[in-house]
Amino acid sequence: MQATNNGVLAAGNAYDPFVSTTTPLGTAGAVVTHPLQPNPYAHDHTGIGPTSYFTAQSTFQQPAQYHLYAPIGPHNQNILGYQRNVHDLFIPNDFREELQKKAAATLQTLPNSQLPTQIDHFHSLVPLDVTHQKNATIFGYPSWVYKAQSSKDGNYYALRRLEGFRLTNEKAIRCVQAWKRVISASVVTVHDAFTNRSFQDSSLIFVTDYHPLSKTLAEQHLESPTRYQNRHASTHVTEPVLWGYVTQIASALKAIHSAGLAARVIDASKILLTGKNRIRLNACAILDVVQHDTQRSIADLQSNDMVSFGQLILTLGASSLAHNPTKALEHFSRAYSAQLYNSVLWLLGAGPSKDPQGQAQAANQSQNANSNSNQGSDRTIDVFITGISTQLISTFDSSLHVDDELTHDLSRELENARLVRLLTKLNFITERPEYDHDRHWSENGERYFLKLFRDYVFHQVDSQNAPVVDLGHVLTCLNKLDAGSEEKVTLISRDEQSCFVVSYKELKKGVEMSFQALMKRR
């Protein structure tokens, strides 16, 4: 109790049921000389109540409703509050198809294969090359790519084989250890490298992560149309997509250069497109092994990375591998913004310039990587990233939106096994031969209702006495049972002599109580 300024004692609670405004205690100036009696029933759990007159009963408590999905944001749909879309109930159809296709590609096997049955601890080889032409332009050796499964961890990996390579220096293959420490979302992770003779020759094998159904940037943007395709079809890469590629490659080079390495392979045919506008640098560690004896400084190689970076973006902007550098720069300046154009010029070593003559000189200089090795120490990936910081923010914001969307889709699949759990409980209970020395346990009480409910859901027949195989009916009944709906259902015995009308809530109570009885015997 605490006295107020007007002399009235104020209780700790804002409301006292024993003090009303019509009593003398409610008038101003009233003085109370004894403690105010609190409500005896406010916090007394042993007072007068239902349990004082009736014996304690085991009431059925509803379990936590984990099947009630919480709508996790963001919510960007232009619909009214009471409206729902079919896509709200399931994972997006295109996303589901993409995951299923990737899973099928991962599990794909090649029957009657002529490939080696096992390479080191890898087996089940499947070729990933879409062409059967030998190409030794980039690595100096013909290379082939296979998908294989590891017998150590069961995971799938991509094996790149360099045909006819002979290892003369043991230190060369040790360079791969440094690449194992390069952890970047924009670089295909390198796991191992070893020599092998399973292909009846001396081959160098690189083990990297496997990304199913991935394509190269050359296949996506630079493939020439066939005679059956529309020759006038637009293959122009939009500027937002091109900026996305620029920021991801810059992120990859940042991780590589920070580790004291150089990518050395920034080519459209070796950059994987693993998702929508999602790319990864691939095959970066190969030249460090193949050209280990070449005496070139890391600074020189990193400078060449910047030039190759600019040449790649210029090639994608021209949508052609065989392009004239001068005309490509002129087209690039017309098709894209000044910021992207100046960024390409900076990478090529010419710096921002609007002079056509300077553009032509920059294009000619970009054809010779060695001519740009002495451009200065200020041409680093860190300086380039600082210059495109505004585009990095845009790309980062887009990635956050994608993350929110994936989290939203995942939240809807959080309890996708609830019907399996419910069916498991039902099968534990129904048709049980014996329990606690009682052979008729499953035929008595609420268990009998569950047996009839099982027949109602799965064993219905139509007017022609043919089985009713309706997945919609099964899912509807199980969902109502899982939610404990108040809706009534009519259950008829197999001999059609008995009929029961029960609610789904009562059936759910029977499932939980019967299952708990089974659990108590453990």
XYZ file of C-alpha atoms in Angstrom:
522
model
C 0.000 0.000 0.000
C 1.115 3.547 -0.735
C -0.603 6.788 0.350
C -1.495 9.304 -2.322
C -1.613 13.093 -2.080
C -5.388 13.178 -1.480
C -5.176 10.751 1.414
C -6.560 7.745 -0.404
C -4.550 4.563 -0.167
C -3.742 3.273 -3.626
C -3.520 -0.469 -4.012
C -0.817 -2.138 -6.082
C -3.415 -3.353 -8.562
C -5.217 -0.882 -10.776
C -8.569 -2.563 -10.096
C -9.931 -3.902 -6.816
C -13.277 -5.737 -7.022
C -13.996 -5.002 -3.346
C -13.664 -1.238 -3.737
C -16.329 0.564 -5.726
C -16.933 4.241 -6.325
C -20.190 4.138 -4.325
C -18.561 3.035 -1.082
C -16.974 5.387 1.457
C -13.590 3.992 0.476
C -14.003 5.554 -2.901
C -14.575 9.082 -1.610
C -11.853 11.630 -1.294
C -10.341 12.044 2.141
C -11.308 8.601 3.374
C -8.735 7.073 5.680
C -8.162 3.342 6.034
C -6.332 2.264 9.174
C -6.192 -1.454 8.376
C -4.779 -3.320 5.380
C -7.158 -3.752 2.504
C -8.185 -7.366 2.058
C -7.190 -8.562 -1.448
C -9.307 -10.783 -3.596
C -8.969 -14.252 -2.037
C -9.595 -15.967 -5.348
C -7.260 -13.942 -7.548
C -4.178 -16.128 -7.040
C -5.611 -19.015 -5.053
C -5.542 -22.107 -7.261
C -7.018 -24.250 -4.472
C -10.071 -22.085 -3.966
C -13.590 -22.629 -5.150
C -13.513 -23.909 -8.709
C -14.533 -26.840 -10.843
C -11.846 -29.076 -9.359
C -13.225 -28.482 -5.851
C -16.506 -30.182 -6.693
C -15.452 -32.712 -9.316
C -12.695 -35.267 -9.295
C -9.690 -34.700 -11.513
C -10.171 -36.016 -15.031
C -7.656 -36.565 -17.798
C -8.911 -33.984 -20.280
C -7.730 -34.139 -23.871
C -5.268 -31.350 -24.633
C -4.820 -30.175 -28.185
C -1.164 -30.518 -29.217
C 0.733 -27.605 -30.641
C -0.663 -26.744 -34.043
C 2.559 -26.928 -36.014
C 0.601 -27.630 -39.161
C -0.772 -24.088 -39.105
C 1.712 -22.418 -41.388
C 2.716 -18.892 -40.448
C 2.830 -16.569 -43.475
C 6.480 -15.564 -43.466
C 7.209 -12.480 -45.582
C 7.822 -10.747 -47.819
C 4.278 -10.311 -49.146
C 4.295 -8.676 -52.565
C 1.101 -10.109 -54.045
C -1.528 -7.708 -55.318
C -4.496 -9.652 -53.958
C -7.048 -9.008 -51.253
C -6.640 -10.325 -47.743
C -9.228 -13.073 -48.113
C -7.944 -14.267 -51.489
C -5.471 -17.081 -52.008
C -3.516 -18.375 -54.955
C -2.882 -22.021 -55.671
C 0.842 -21.269 -55.645
C 0.540 -20.207 -51.988
C -0.063 -23.811 -50.984
C 2.850 -25.473 -52.760
C 6.410 -24.838 -53.772
C 6.588 -22.793 -57.016
C 6.136 -25.116 -59.953
C 9.129 -23.862 -61.940
C 11.381 -24.134 -58.904
C 10.142 -27.666 -58.218
C 10.742 -28.710 -61.821
C 14.240 -27.237 -61.737
C 15.151 -29.149 -58.585
C 13.685 -32.377 -59.940
C 15.589 -32.052 -63.201
C 18.824 -31.380 -61.332
C 18.230 -34.403 -59.105
C 17.540 -36.582 -62.150
C 20.698 -35.319 -63.843
C 22.723 -36.047 -60.718
C 21.449 -39.632 -60.541
C 21.815 -40.262 -64.271
C 23.898 -43.282 -65.236
C 25.369 -44.442 -68.522
C 24.529 -48.087 -69.302
C 27.013 -50.133 -71.315
C 29.621 -47.444 -70.866
C 33.076 -47.833 -72.378
C 34.559 -45.552 -69.730
C 36.687 -46.932 -66.886
C 34.605 -48.443 -64.104
C 36.632 -46.659 -61.460
C 39.169 -43.827 -61.278
C 40.869 -43.728 -57.911
C 37.857 -43.738 -55.537
C 35.391 -42.404 -58.141
C 32.972 -44.596 -60.063
C 29.874 -44.374 -62.299
C 31.419 -41.960 -64.790
C 29.082 -40.044 -67.108
C 30.494 -37.684 -69.775
C 29.317 -34.088 -69.524
C 30.797 -32.759 -72.768
C 28.161 -31.920 -75.331
C 30.666 -32.143 -78.192
C 33.106 -34.900 -79.031
C 35.692 -32.640 -80.650
C 39.115 -32.385 -79.083
C 39.973 -28.823 -78.121
C 43.369 -27.959 -76.677
C 43.194 -24.190 -77.172
C 43.019 -23.083 -73.536
C 44.939 -25.714 -71.581
C 47.289 -27.005 -74.270
C 45.897 -30.521 -73.854
C 42.560 -32.025 -74.924
C 40.228 -31.952 -71.936
C 37.108 -33.944 -71.087
C 34.625 -33.515 -68.249
C 32.836 -36.345 -66.439
C 30.404 -36.672 -63.586
C 31.385 -39.303 -61.011
C 30.393 -40.479 -57.551
C 32.868 -40.779 -54.721
C 33.016 -44.059 -52.819
C 34.334 -42.191 -49.764
C 31.456 -39.827 -49.032
C 28.842 -40.754 -51.669
C 28.795 -37.242 -53.149
C 28.971 -36.413 -56.840
C 31.883 -34.506 -58.336
C 33.008 -33.227 -61.718
C 36.235 -34.733 -63.046
C 38.145 -32.768 -65.676
C 40.640 -34.932 -67.508
C 43.610 -33.544 -69.408
C 44.520 -36.145 -71.978
C 48.179 -37.014 -72.547
C 49.629 -34.936 -69.707
C 52.848 -36.207 -68.147
C 53.804 -34.874 -64.748
C 57.528 -34.072 -64.674
C 57.658 -31.931 -61.532
C 56.032 -33.091 -58.316
C 55.793 -29.495 -57.101
C 53.415 -28.646 -59.927
C 50.538 -30.702 -58.606
C 51.058 -29.329 -55.105
C 49.791 -25.970 -56.333
C 46.287 -27.368 -55.972
C 46.607 -27.195 -52.180
C 46.462 -23.399 -52.342
C 43.317 -23.553 -54.490
C 41.597 -25.757 -51.935
C 41.689 -22.807 -49.537
C 39.876 -20.501 -51.966
C 36.314 -20.414 -50.654
C 34.095 -18.208 -52.781
C 30.506 -18.497 -53.933
C 31.615 -17.387 -57.400
C 34.385 -19.974 -57.838
C 33.896 -23.695 -58.441
C 35.623 -25.371 -55.501
C 38.678 -27.497 -56.285
C 38.969 -30.639 -54.155
C 41.877 -32.642 -55.540
C 44.170 -33.302 -58.492
C 46.009 -36.496 -59.399
C 47.441 -38.398 -62.353
C 45.815 -41.568 -63.586
C 46.263 -44.206 -66.298
C 42.761 -45.680 -66.304
C 42.136 -44.186 -69.767
C 45.093 -46.135 -71.204
C 47.215 -43.009 -71.214
C 48.781 -40.555 -68.802
C 45.987 -38.204 -67.740
C 45.738 -35.397 -65.211
C 42.455 -35.408 -63.267
C 41.024 -32.361 -61.458
C 38.198 -32.955 -58.964
C 35.751 -30.066 -58.516
C 32.196 -29.518 -57.342
C 29.477 -30.824 -59.640
C 26.671 -28.431 -60.578
C 23.960 -30.354 -62.452
C 22.451 -28.912 -65.621
C 24.905 -26.025 -65.639
C 25.785 -24.292 -68.895
C 28.695 -22.141 -69.918
C 28.338 -18.483 -70.798
C 29.394 -19.375 -74.329
C 26.525 -21.854 -74.636
C 24.076 -19.374 -73.145
C 24.989 -16.206 -75.033
C 27.534 -16.919 -77.767
C 26.263 -20.027 -79.543
C 25.659 -19.308 -83.224
C 22.098 -20.091 -84.357
C 21.572 -23.118 -86.560
C 19.876 -22.950 -89.931
C 16.650 -24.126 -88.317
C 16.621 -21.239 -85.851
C 15.659 -17.661 -86.442
C 18.760 -15.865 -87.612
C 17.347 -12.532 -86.537
C 16.590 -13.666 -82.992
C 18.017 -11.250 -80.454
C 20.834 -12.608 -78.296
C 21.615 -9.241 -76.734
C 22.634 -9.452 -73.075
C 20.775 -6.827 -71.085
C 22.737 -4.427 -68.915
C 21.369 -5.640 -65.535
C 22.393 -9.194 -66.432
C 25.811 -8.004 -67.570
C 26.296 -6.039 -64.354
C 25.382 -9.167 -62.423
C 28.116 -11.058 -64.245
C 30.599 -8.239 -63.610
C 29.966 -8.158 -59.870
C 30.160 -11.938 -59.497
C 33.405 -12.207 -61.463
C 34.820 -9.315 -59.452
C 33.900 -11.163 -56.262
C 35.626 -14.290 -57.543
C 38.794 -12.397 -58.504
C 38.801 -10.686 -55.114
C 38.919 -14.072 -53.366
C 41.504 -15.469 -55.785
C 43.834 -12.473 -55.734
C 43.561 -12.167 -51.952
C 44.873 -15.737 -51.704
C 47.950 -14.775 -53.735
C 46.735 -16.592 -56.844
C 45.579 -15.694 -60.331
C 42.576 -17.084 -62.168
C 44.391 -17.221 -65.532
C 41.291 -18.738 -67.170
C 38.517 -16.174 -67.617
C 36.853 -17.489 -70.726
C 33.191 -17.720 -71.675
C 33.587 -21.447 -72.326
C 34.871 -22.054 -68.785
C 32.449 -19.944 -66.731
C 29.458 -21.953 -65.524
C 25.923 -20.622 -65.413
C 24.461 -22.679 -62.555
C 21.197 -20.791 -62.069
C 19.331 -17.706 -63.157
C 22.132 -15.161 -63.746
C 24.263 -17.170 -61.290
C 27.794 -17.811 -62.529
C 30.966 -19.437 -61.189
C 34.535 -19.323 -62.464
C 35.708 -22.818 -63.366
C 39.006 -24.535 -64.264
C 41.107 -21.807 -62.671
C 43.727 -24.079 -61.080
C 44.629 -26.021 -64.216
C 47.165 -23.650 -65.763
C 49.035 -23.406 -62.459
C 49.796 -27.110 -62.816
C 50.183 -27.358 -66.580
C 52.362 -24.234 -66.893
C 54.125 -24.539 -63.563
C 57.575 -24.039 -65.069
C 56.603 -20.765 -66.749
C 58.412 -17.949 -64.977
C 55.795 -15.215 -64.598
C 55.105 -13.122 -61.541
C 51.784 -13.198 -59.725
C 51.359 -9.462 -60.305
C 51.709 -10.006 -64.037
C 49.202 -12.858 -64.018
C 46.721 -10.868 -61.931
C 47.065 -7.955 -64.357
C 46.245 -10.339 -67.193
C 43.161 -11.416 -65.250
C 41.886 -7.847 -65.394
C 42.430 -7.671 -69.161
C 40.755 -11.053 -69.695
C 37.895 -9.820 -67.528
C 37.374 -6.808 -69.775
C 37.649 -8.899 -72.930
C 34.996 -11.279 -71.613
C 32.503 -8.494 -70.885
C 33.197 -6.971 -74.295
C 32.623 -10.349 -75.955
C 29.333 -10.854 -74.114
C 28.230 -7.365 -75.096
C 29.023 -8.108 -78.734
C 27.281 -11.519 -78.451
C 29.962 -13.058 -80.632
C 33.359 -14.650 -80.155
C 34.650 -13.509 -83.553
C 34.216 -9.759 -83.265
C 36.249 -6.787 -84.385
C 37.566 -5.020 -81.259
C 37.074 -1.512 -82.605
C 33.531 -2.145 -83.818
C 32.749 -4.062 -80.635
C 33.701 -1.059 -78.495
C 31.642 1.269 -80.667
C 28.646 -1.045 -80.352
C 29.250 -1.354 -76.610
C 29.245 2.432 -76.149
C 25.886 2.684 -77.923
C 24.192 -0.311 -76.294
C 25.229 0.171 -72.670
C 25.605 2.939 -70.129
C 28.684 5.097 -69.766
C 29.521 3.527 -66.406
C 29.652 0.011 -67.831
C 31.519 1.203 -70.909
C 34.136 3.027 -68.823
C 34.489 -0.005 -66.565
C 35.341 -2.182 -69.560
C 37.851 0.384 -70.808
C 39.440 0.489 -67.356
C 39.793 -3.293 -67.336
C 41.309 -3.273 -70.798
C 43.900 -0.777 -69.606
C 42.812 2.312 -71.545
C 40.934 4.087 -68.769
C 37.679 6.024 -69.205
C 37.715 7.642 -72.617
C 35.071 8.917 -74.986
C 37.473 9.523 -77.858
C 36.801 6.985 -80.653
C 40.487 6.999 -81.467
C 41.245 6.161 -77.835
C 38.642 3.403 -77.946
C 40.298 1.863 -80.984
C 43.685 2.022 -79.317
C 42.255 0.381 -76.196
C 40.740 -2.405 -78.281
C 44.009 -3.037 -80.064
C 45.918 -3.032 -76.787
C 43.516 -5.554 -75.247
C 44.540 -8.186 -77.789
C 47.999 -8.380 -76.235
C 47.883 -9.104 -72.508
C 51.589 -8.522 -72.039
C 51.275 -4.923 -73.150
C 49.091 -4.221 -70.113
C 51.314 -5.810 -67.494
C 53.047 -2.502 -66.799
C 49.937 -0.359 -66.412
C 50.711 0.325 -62.771
C 50.026 -1.140 -59.391
C 46.812 0.849 -59.026
C 44.954 -1.412 -61.461
C 43.905 -4.020 -58.941
C 40.640 -5.759 -58.299
C 40.171 -3.741 -55.104
C 40.277 -0.478 -57.048
C 37.833 -1.863 -59.597
C 35.407 -3.005 -56.898
C 35.506 0.472 -55.365
C 34.592 1.975 -58.718
C 31.520 -0.242 -59.196
C 30.294 -0.019 -55.596
C 26.854 1.255 -56.639
C 26.297 -1.788 -58.830
C 27.530 -4.053 -56.051
C 24.786 -2.667 -53.821
C 22.183 -3.388 -56.502
C 23.429 -6.954 -56.937
C 23.532 -7.458 -53.188
C 19.964 -6.179 -52.858
C 18.829 -8.616 -55.557
C 20.508 -11.497 -53.743
C 18.695 -10.516 -50.540
C 15.367 -10.618 -52.366
C 16.203 -14.085 -53.680
C 17.136 -15.178 -50.163
C 13.804 -13.890 -48.823
C 11.931 -15.758 -51.545
C 13.763 -19.010 -50.845
C 13.129 -18.643 -47.107
C 9.444 -18.073 -47.818
C 9.272 -21.166 -50.024
C 11.147 -23.232 -47.460
C 8.823 -22.167 -44.636
C 5.871 -23.673 -46.519
C 7.666 -27.018 -46.684
C 8.658 -27.021 -43.021
C 5.909 -29.421 -41.944
C 5.415 -31.294 -45.197
C 5.798 -34.652 -43.385
C 2.874 -34.163 -41.005
C 0.551 -36.491 -42.932
C 3.239 -39.172 -42.942
C 3.484 -38.887 -39.161
C -0.300 -39.124 -38.900
C -0.428 -42.211 -41.120
C 2.362 -43.768 -39.083
C 0.363 -43.328 -35.880
C -2.762 -44.771 -37.492
C -0.922 -47.866 -38.658
C 0.630 -48.356 -35.241
C -2.894 -48.481 -33.780
C -5.216 -50.142 -36.292
C -5.264 -53.923 -36.797
C -2.776 -54.488 -33.959
C -2.915 -58.250 -33.163
C -2.325 -57.862 -29.415
C -1.544 -55.221 -26.846
C -1.079 -55.708 -23.111
C -2.331 -59.313 -23.396
C -5.533 -58.041 -25.007
C -6.131 -59.444 -28.482
C -9.137 -57.185 -29.028
C -7.440 -53.943 -28.000
C -7.538 -52.468 -31.509
C -11.240 -53.361 -31.874
C -12.469 -51.596 -28.726
C -13.255 -48.013 -27.857
C -11.879 -45.236 -30.000
C -9.589 -47.703 -31.791
C -12.638 -49.198 -33.504
C -13.597 -45.753 -34.802
C -10.091 -45.356 -36.209
C -10.403 -48.678 -38.009
C -13.674 -47.579 -39.590
C -12.117 -44.222 -40.460
C -9.262 -46.002 -42.195
C -11.833 -47.892 -44.291
C -13.665 -44.622 -45.006
C -10.486 -42.983 -46.297
C -8.788 -45.794 -48.199
C -11.311 -48.580 -48.846
C -14.274 -46.829 -50.450
C -15.995 -48.324 -53.500
C -18.300 -46.772 -56.078
C -21.715 -47.923 -57.295
C -20.036 -50.532 -59.492
C -18.153 -51.910 -56.489
C -14.891 -50.657 -57.987
C -12.211 -49.213 -55.692
C -12.237 -45.434 -55.384
C -8.664 -44.253 -55.851
C -8.988 -40.539 -55.159
C -5.907 -38.816 -53.786
C -7.869 -35.617 -53.210
C -10.314 -37.443 -50.927
C -7.453 -38.982 -48.950
C -5.630 -35.676 -48.482
C -8.814 -33.840 -47.522
C -9.726 -36.382 -44.840
C -6.209 -36.575 -43.420
C -5.887 -32.790 -43.302
C -9.173 -32.500 -41.412
C -8.035 -35.209 -39.006
C -4.688 -33.534 -38.479
C -6.359 -30.187 -37.782
C -9.002 -31.707 -35.484
C -11.929 -30.197 -37.346
C -15.383 -30.024 -35.766
C -16.878 -31.440 -38.952
C -18.806 -34.678 -38.550
C -18.136 -37.828 -40.520
C -20.341 -40.918 -40.846
C -18.561 -44.231 -40.305
C -20.218 -47.526 -41.223
C -19.021 -50.932 -40.106
C -17.948 -53.511 -42.642
C -21.092 -55.596 -42.083
C -23.195 -52.415 -42.490
C -24.977 -53.155 -39.208
C -23.546 -50.226 -37.250
C -23.321 -46.536 -38.041
C -21.401 -43.921 -36.070
C -21.332 -40.145 -36.441
C -18.166 -38.666 -34.964
C -16.189 -35.483 -35.491
C -12.630 -35.260 -36.736
C -11.720 -33.713 -33.398
C -12.923 -36.832 -31.571
C -11.021 -39.031 -34.004
C -7.883 -36.983 -33.438
C -8.326 -37.367 -29.702
C -8.567 -41.127 -30.201
C -5.373 -41.169 -32.259
C -3.394 -39.214 -29.680
C -4.669 -41.140 -26.655
C -4.168 -44.546 -28.292
C -0.681 -43.633 -29.443
C 0.224 -42.336 -25.983
C -0.992 -45.637 -24.526
C 1.400 -47.467 -26.819
C 4.239 -45.149 -25.835
C 3.708 -45.762 -22.105
C 4.625 -49.415 -22.509
C 8.123 -48.583 -23.726
